[in-house]
XYZ file of C-alpha atoms in Angstrom:
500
model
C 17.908 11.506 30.897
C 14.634 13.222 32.250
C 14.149 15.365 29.148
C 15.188 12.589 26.641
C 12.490 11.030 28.222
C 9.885 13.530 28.388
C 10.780 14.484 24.980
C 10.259 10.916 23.462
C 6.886 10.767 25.650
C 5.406 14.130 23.936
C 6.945 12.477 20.610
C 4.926 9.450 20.813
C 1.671 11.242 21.793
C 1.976 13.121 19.074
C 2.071 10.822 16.806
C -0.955 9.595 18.027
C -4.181 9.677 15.655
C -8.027 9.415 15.390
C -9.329 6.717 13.647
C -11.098 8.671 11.367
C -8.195 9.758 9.790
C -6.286 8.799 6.471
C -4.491 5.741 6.442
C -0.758 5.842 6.195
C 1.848 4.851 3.769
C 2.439 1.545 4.815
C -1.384 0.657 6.115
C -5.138 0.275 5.621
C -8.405 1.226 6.868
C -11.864 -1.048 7.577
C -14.484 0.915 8.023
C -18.402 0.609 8.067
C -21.975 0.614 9.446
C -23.634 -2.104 11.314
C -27.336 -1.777 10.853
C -30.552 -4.759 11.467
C -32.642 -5.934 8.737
C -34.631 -2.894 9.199
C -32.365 -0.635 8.393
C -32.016 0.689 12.241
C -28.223 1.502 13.657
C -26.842 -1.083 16.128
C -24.378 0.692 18.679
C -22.430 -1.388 21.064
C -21.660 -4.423 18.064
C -18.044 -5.732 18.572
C -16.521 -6.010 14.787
C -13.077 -7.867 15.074
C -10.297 -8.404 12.067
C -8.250 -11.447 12.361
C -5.266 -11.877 9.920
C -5.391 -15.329 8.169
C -1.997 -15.298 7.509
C -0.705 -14.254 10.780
C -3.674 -14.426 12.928
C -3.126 -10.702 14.543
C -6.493 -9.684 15.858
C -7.932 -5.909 15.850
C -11.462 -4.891 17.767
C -13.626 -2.048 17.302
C -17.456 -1.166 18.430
C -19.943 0.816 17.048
C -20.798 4.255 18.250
C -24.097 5.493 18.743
C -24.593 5.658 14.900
C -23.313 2.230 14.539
C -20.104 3.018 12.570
C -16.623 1.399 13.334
C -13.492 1.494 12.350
C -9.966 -0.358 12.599
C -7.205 1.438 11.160
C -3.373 1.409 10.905
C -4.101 -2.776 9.335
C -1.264 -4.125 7.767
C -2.667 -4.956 4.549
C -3.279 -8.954 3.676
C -6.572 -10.972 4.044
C -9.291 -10.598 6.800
C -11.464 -12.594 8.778
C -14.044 -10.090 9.480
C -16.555 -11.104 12.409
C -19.537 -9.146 13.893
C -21.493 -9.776 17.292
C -24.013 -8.278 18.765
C -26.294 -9.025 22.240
C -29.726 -10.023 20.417
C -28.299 -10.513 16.718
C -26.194 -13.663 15.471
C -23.299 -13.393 14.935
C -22.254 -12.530 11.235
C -18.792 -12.839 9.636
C -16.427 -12.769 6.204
C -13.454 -14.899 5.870
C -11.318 -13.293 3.199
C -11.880 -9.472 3.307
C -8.498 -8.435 1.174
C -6.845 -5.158 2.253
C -4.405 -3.110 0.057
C -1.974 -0.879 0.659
C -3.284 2.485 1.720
C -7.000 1.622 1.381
C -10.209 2.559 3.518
C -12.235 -0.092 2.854
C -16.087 0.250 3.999
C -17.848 -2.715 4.593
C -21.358 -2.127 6.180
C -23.159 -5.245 7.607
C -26.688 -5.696 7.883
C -27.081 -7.962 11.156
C -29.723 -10.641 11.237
C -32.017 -11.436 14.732
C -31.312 -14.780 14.333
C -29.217 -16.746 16.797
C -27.784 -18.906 13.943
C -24.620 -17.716 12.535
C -24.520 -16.570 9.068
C -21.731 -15.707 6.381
C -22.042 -11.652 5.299
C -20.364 -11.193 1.882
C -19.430 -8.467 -0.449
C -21.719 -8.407 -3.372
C -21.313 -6.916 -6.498
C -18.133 -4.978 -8.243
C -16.380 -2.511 -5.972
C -17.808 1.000 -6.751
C -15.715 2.672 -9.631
C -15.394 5.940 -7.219
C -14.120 5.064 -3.770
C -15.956 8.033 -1.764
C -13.393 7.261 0.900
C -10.473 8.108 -1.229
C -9.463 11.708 -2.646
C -6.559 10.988 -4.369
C -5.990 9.163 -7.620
C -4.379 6.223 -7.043
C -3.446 3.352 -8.380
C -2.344 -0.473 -6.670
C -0.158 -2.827 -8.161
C -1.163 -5.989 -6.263
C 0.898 -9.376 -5.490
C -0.042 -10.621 -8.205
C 0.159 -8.276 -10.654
C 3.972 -8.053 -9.195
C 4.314 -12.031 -9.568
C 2.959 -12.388 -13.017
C 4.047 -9.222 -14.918
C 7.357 -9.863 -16.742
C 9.926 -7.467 -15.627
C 13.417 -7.908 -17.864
C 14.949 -5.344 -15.356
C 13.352 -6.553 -12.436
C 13.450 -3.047 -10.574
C 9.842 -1.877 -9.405
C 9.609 1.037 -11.445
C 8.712 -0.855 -14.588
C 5.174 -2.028 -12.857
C 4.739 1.614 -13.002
C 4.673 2.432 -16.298
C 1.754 -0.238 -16.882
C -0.288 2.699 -15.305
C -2.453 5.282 -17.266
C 0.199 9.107 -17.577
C 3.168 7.764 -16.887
C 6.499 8.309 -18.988
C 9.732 8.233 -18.793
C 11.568 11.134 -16.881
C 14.462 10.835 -18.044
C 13.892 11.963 -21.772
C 13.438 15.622 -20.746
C 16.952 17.371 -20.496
C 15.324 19.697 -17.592
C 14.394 16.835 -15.602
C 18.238 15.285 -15.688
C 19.343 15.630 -12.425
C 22.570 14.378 -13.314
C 23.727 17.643 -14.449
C 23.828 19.393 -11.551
C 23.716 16.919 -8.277
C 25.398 13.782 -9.450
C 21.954 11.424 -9.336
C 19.285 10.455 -11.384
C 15.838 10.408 -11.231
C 13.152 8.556 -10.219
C 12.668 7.536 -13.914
C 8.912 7.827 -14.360
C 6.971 11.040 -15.140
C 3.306 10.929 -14.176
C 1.080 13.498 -15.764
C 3.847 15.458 -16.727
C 5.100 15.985 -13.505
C 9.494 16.356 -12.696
C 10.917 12.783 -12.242
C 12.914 14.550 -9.249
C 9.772 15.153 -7.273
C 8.301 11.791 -6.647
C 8.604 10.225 -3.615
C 9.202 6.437 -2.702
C 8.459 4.849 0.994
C 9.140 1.453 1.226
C 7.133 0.137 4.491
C 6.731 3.742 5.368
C 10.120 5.211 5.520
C 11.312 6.895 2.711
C 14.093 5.892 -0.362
C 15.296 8.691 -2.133
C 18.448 10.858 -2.626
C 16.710 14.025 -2.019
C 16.372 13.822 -6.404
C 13.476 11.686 -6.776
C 16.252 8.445 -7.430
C 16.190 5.553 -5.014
C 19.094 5.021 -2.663
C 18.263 0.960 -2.508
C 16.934 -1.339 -4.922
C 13.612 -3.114 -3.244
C 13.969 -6.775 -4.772
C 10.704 -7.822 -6.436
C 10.558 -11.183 -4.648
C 10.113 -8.831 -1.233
C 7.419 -6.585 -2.540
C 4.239 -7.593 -1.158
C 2.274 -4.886 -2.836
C 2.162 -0.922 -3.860
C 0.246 1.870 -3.897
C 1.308 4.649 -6.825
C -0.759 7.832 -5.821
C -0.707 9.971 -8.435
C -2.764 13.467 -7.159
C -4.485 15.477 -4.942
C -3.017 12.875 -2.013
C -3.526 13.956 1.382
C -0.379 15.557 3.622
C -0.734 11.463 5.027
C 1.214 10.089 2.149
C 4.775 12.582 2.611
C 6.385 15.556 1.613
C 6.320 15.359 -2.464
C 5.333 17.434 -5.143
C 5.166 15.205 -7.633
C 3.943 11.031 -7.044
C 3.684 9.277 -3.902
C 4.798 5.804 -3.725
C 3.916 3.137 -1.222
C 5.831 -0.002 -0.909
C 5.296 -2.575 1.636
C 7.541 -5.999 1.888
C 6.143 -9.064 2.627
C 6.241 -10.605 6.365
C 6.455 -13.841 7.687
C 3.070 -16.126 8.177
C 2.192 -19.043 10.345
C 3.838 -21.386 7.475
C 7.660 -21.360 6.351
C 7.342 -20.503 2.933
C 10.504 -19.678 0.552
C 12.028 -19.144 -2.946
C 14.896 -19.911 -5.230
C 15.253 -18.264 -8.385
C 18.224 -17.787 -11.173
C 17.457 -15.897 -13.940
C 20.510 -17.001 -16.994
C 21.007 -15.019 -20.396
C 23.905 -14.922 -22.253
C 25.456 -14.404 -25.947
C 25.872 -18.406 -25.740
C 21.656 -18.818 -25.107
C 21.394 -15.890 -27.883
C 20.976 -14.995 -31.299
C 24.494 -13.319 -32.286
C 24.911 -9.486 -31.892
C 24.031 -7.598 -34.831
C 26.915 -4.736 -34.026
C 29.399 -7.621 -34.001
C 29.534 -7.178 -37.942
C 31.044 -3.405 -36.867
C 34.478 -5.219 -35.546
C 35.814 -8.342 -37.437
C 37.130 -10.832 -35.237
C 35.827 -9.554 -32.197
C 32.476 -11.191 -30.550
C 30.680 -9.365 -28.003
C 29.863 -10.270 -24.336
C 26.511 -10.143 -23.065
C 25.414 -11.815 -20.075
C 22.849 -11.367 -17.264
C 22.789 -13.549 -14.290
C 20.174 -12.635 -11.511
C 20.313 -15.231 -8.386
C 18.642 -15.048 -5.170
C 16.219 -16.346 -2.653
C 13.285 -15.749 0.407
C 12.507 -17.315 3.075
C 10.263 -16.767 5.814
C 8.009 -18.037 8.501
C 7.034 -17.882 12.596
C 9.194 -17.614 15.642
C 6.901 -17.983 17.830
C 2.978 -18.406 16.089
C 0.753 -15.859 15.973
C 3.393 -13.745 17.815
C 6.890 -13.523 16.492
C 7.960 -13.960 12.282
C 10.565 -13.349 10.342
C 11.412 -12.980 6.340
C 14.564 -12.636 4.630
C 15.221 -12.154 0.978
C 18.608 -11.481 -1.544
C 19.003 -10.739 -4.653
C 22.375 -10.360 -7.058
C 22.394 -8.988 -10.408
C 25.425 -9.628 -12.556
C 24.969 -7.726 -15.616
C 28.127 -7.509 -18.598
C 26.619 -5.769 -21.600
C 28.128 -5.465 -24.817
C 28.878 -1.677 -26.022
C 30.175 -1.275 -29.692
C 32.054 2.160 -30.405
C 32.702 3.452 -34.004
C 34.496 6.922 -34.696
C 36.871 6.422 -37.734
C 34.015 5.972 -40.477
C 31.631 8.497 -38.674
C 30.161 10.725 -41.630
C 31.846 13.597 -39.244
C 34.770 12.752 -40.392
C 34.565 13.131 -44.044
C 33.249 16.113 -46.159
C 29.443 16.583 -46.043
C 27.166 16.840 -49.536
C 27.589 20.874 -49.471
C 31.007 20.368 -48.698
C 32.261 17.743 -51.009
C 29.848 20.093 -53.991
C 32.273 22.963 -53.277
C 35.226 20.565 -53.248
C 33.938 19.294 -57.066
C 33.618 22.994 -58.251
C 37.312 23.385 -57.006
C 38.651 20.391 -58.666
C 36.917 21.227 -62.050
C 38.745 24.646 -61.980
C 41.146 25.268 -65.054
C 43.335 27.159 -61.904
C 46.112 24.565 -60.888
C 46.292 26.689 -57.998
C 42.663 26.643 -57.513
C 42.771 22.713 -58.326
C 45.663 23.120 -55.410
C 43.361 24.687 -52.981
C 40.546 22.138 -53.119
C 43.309 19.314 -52.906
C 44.783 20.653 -49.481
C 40.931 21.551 -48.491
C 39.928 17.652 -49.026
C 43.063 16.339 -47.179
C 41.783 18.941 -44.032
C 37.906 17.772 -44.411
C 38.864 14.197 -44.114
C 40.567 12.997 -40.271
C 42.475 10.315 -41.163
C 46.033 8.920 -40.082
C 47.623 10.868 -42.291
C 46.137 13.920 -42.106
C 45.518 14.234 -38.385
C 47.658 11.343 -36.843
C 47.239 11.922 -33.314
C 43.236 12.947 -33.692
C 43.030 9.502 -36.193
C 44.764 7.405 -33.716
C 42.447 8.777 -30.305
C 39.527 7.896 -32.122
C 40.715 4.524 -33.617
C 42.066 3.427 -29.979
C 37.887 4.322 -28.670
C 37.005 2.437 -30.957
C 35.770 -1.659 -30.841
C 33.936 -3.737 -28.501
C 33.282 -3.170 -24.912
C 31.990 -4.392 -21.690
C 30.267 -2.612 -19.780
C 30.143 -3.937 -16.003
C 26.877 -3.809 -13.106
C 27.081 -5.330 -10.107
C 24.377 -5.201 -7.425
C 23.766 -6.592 -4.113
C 20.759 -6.072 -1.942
C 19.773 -8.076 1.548
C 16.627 -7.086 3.331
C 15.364 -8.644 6.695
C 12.194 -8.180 8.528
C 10.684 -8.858 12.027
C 6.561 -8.742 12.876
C 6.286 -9.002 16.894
C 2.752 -8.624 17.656
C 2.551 -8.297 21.793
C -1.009 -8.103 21.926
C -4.092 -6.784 20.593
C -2.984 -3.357 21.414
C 0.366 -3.447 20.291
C 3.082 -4.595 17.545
C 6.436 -4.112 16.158
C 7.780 -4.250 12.697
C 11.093 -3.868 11.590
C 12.824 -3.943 8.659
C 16.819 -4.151 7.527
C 18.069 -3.333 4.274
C 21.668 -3.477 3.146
C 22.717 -2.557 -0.492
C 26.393 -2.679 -2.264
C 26.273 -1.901 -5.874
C 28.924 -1.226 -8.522
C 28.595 0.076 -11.917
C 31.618 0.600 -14.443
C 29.391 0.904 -17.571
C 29.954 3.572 -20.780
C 26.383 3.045 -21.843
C 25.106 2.839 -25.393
C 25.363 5.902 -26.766
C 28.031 6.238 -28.961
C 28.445 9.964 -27.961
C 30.149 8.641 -24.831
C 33.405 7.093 -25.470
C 35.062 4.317 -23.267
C 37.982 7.114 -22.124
C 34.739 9.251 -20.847
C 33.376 6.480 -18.552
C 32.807 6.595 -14.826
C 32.053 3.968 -12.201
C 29.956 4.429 -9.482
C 29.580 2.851 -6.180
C 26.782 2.557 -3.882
C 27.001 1.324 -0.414
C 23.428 1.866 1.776
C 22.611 0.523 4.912
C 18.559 1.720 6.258
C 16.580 0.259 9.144
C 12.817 1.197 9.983
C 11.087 0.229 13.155
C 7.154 0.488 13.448
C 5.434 0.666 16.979
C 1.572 0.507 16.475
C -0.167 1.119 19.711
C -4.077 0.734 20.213
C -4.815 3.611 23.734
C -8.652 2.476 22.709
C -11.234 2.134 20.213
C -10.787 5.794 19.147
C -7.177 6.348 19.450
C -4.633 4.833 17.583
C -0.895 5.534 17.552
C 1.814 4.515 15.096
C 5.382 5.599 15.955
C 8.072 5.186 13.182
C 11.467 5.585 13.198
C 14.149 5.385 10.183
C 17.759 4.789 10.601
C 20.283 5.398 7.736
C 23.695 6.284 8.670
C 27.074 6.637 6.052
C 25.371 6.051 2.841
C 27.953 6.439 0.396
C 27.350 7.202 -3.604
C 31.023 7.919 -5.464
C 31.441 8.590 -9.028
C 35.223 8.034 -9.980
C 36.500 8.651 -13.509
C 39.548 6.742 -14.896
C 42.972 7.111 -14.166
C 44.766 8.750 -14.873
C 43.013 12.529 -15.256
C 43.232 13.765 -18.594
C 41.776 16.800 -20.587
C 38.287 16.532 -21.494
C 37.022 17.229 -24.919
C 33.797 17.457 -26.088
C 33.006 17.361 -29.928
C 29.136 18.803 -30.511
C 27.265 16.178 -32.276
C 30.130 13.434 -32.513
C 30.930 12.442 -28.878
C 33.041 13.426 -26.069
C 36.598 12.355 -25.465
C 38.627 12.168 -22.139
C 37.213 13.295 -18.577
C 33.443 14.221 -17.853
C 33.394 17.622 -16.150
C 31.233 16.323 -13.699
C 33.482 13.372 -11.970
C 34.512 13.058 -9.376
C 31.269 13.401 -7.439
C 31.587 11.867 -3.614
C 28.662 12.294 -1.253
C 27.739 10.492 2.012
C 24.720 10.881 3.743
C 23.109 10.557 7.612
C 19.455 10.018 7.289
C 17.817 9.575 10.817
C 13.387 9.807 10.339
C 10.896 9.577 13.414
């Protein structure tokens, strides 16, 4: 019990950090120089940050060269305030922090005992000297305006400069060799499989760039997508750096209900339903779900939930029996007429039994004719996902808080996509089961020294691709499509994920 102890101790100092150093995944910085209307440094000024929302309160004082600087601040709106002995007293009440910012924000202090309002003038700079990477922030309400058909997070990405998809590349297919996708997005031409996603600081991925849990967009308070030349602050990637961080509970109970509805009855009809008289597809997407959140205790203690449900039945249309891969093509059926205008009956004879093997029908290849008829028609192709999430702010005191965050996912996917290549006796399902808690200890030792201890729990996550039953052969036909079982099913992995 000693050395668990001793171990955990040496653990937690080591996390500990200056607070001139980088802001972290999940935080942001205020920074700055208090000076008089002179010009002259003012050491000894008290600059506190008080969050509206929650009303946690941070304190810092200027060194001899009248900088401060408050870091590890979850990001929201400030009240920034300033005193002095022999100045008045100077503040800003709606300083906005992002998502792995270092903001500075110098104040020029007036001798006046009368207390006056100090505000940001002007356009921010369009070089942030504080920052080395570039990075982009997709704020809250960029996320709550934007439309977002799929509503996953990744599409606010692409409405940055360099991105593309990853998943058009064959290289960058990760599919082909571990079982998982990508990440999806490409920035600058970087792999899809080396980005890496944090959502409040610990990480989502699969160890291929893909997530392991969907982060609903009614929880997303704001991102950061860092593109390059990050520092080793923002995690172990290669490729892009993304920053998530949920919302929290305020000092007001605030919620949401939302249901998104589409279906082929709200729709214009299906133009593939001309393919297959008499049959009418089925499309329908039904996305429910809700938040709510608010205080325990004020100014202590809050709490916000959120769930979201996405029922998705899309229709997939399959057509092998007229495919022009099936008949002669143009050089072919130009031999064929040469044949058939030969004064040879046994020529004539040739080209006859030649045309009857260059077409697949039921008569010439009856049990080929009737696989491909019987793959053939209207499909539905089936997603179901589930995702809770739960989070707890406890701030003890001006030194210290907790965060911590529960997120449980169950998804199912029986879908055969739509490609035609892929036929319905080729199709896999895959379920996803996840399950990942992350708990945040931010401790203040003094003005200088800050620590931040995090922690990431994710045990028996579970991602199973199944093909139908029962096995068959699998046959592949270049060009046309592929028949039967996909070499690459069954594919069964569970994971133990444990972070500090």
């Amino acid at each position: 019990m000693l050395t668990k102890g001793l171990t955990f101790l040496v653990l937690f100092l080591l996390c500990a950090i200056p607070v001139s150093a980088q802001v972290d995944v999940a935080s942001a910085t205020l920074k700055g120089t208090i000076t008089d209307q002179q010009g002259a440094l003012v050491p000894g000024a008290v600059v506190t940050a008080t969050s509206i929302d929650k009303g946690l309160k941070r304190t810092a004082t200027t060194d001899s060269e009248g900088a401060y600087s408050i870091a590890v601040l979850p990001p929201g709106s400030y009240k920034v305030e300033i005193e002095a002995r022999g100045f008045g007293k100077a503040f800003n009440d709606d300083v906005r922090l992002t998502v792995g910012q270092s903001l500075v924000f110098d104040v020029q202090l007036s001798t006046s005992t009368i207390t006056a309002q100090v505000a940001i003038t002007g356009d921010l700079p369009l070089i942030e000297v504080e920052r080395t990477q570039q990075a982009n922030t997709i704020s809250t309400q960029l996320v709550e305006n934007l439309p977002n058909v799929g509503r996953t997070f990744q599409n606010y990405v692409y409405t940055l400069p360099g991105v593309n998809s990853s998943t058009a590349p064959r290289a960058q297919i990760a599919s082909r060799v571990t079982g998982f996708q990508t990440s999806g997005f490409s920035i600058g031409g970087s792999n899809g499989r080396n980005n890496l996603i944090t959502v409040d600081g610990g990480e989502n991925e699969l160890g291929s760039g893909t997530t392991r849990y969907d982060v609903s967009t009614e929880a997303i308070q704001e991102f950061q997508v860092n593109r390059n030349s990050f520092s080793a602050e923002f995690g172990f990637t290669a490729g892009t750096a993304v920053n998530i961080v949920t919302k929290s509970g305020t000092n007001s109970f605030h919620g949401s209900g939302f249901i998104y509805y589409r279906s082929d009855a709200t729709s214009a009809r299906n133009p593939f339903d001309t393919l297959n008289p008499g049959e009418k597809s089925a499309d329908k997407q039904v996305f429910p779900g809700f938040t709510f959140g608010g205080p325990i205790v004020k100014n202590k203690l809050f709490f916000f939930t959120n769930y979201e449900r996405t029922n998705t039945d899309s229709a997939r249309f399959r057509t092998y029996t007229n495919d022009p891969l099936t008949r002669p093509n143009g050089a072919q059926l130009a031999s064929l007429a040469i044949l058939d205008a030969s004064a040879s009956s046994n020529v004539r004879r040739i080209g006859t039994n030649l045309r009857a093997a260059l077409n697949t029908t039921a008569a010439s290849y009856p049990a080929i004719f009737n696989m491909l008829h019987e793959s053939e028609g209207v499909f539905t192709g089936v997603a179901r996902f589930n995702t809770f999430s739960a989070r707890v702010d406890y701030h003890i005191s001006n030194s210290d808080s907790i965060n911590g965050r529960f997120t449980l996912t169950r998804n199912f996917t029986d879908d055969i996509g739509a490609s035609n290549v892929a036929s319905p006796s080729i199709s896999n399902t895959l379920t996803t089961r996840d399950q990942t808690a992350v708990v945040t200890w931010t401790h203040s030792f003094s003005g200088s020294v800050i620590n931040q201890l995090r922690g990431q729990f994710s045990p028996n996550n579970l991602n199973l691709t199944a093909p139908p039953e029962p096995a068959v052969t699998g046959l592949v036909v270049s060009g046309f499509a592929g028949f039967g079982r996909y070499f690459g099913a069954p594919y069964d992995v569970t994971q133990d994920r444990y972070q500090i």
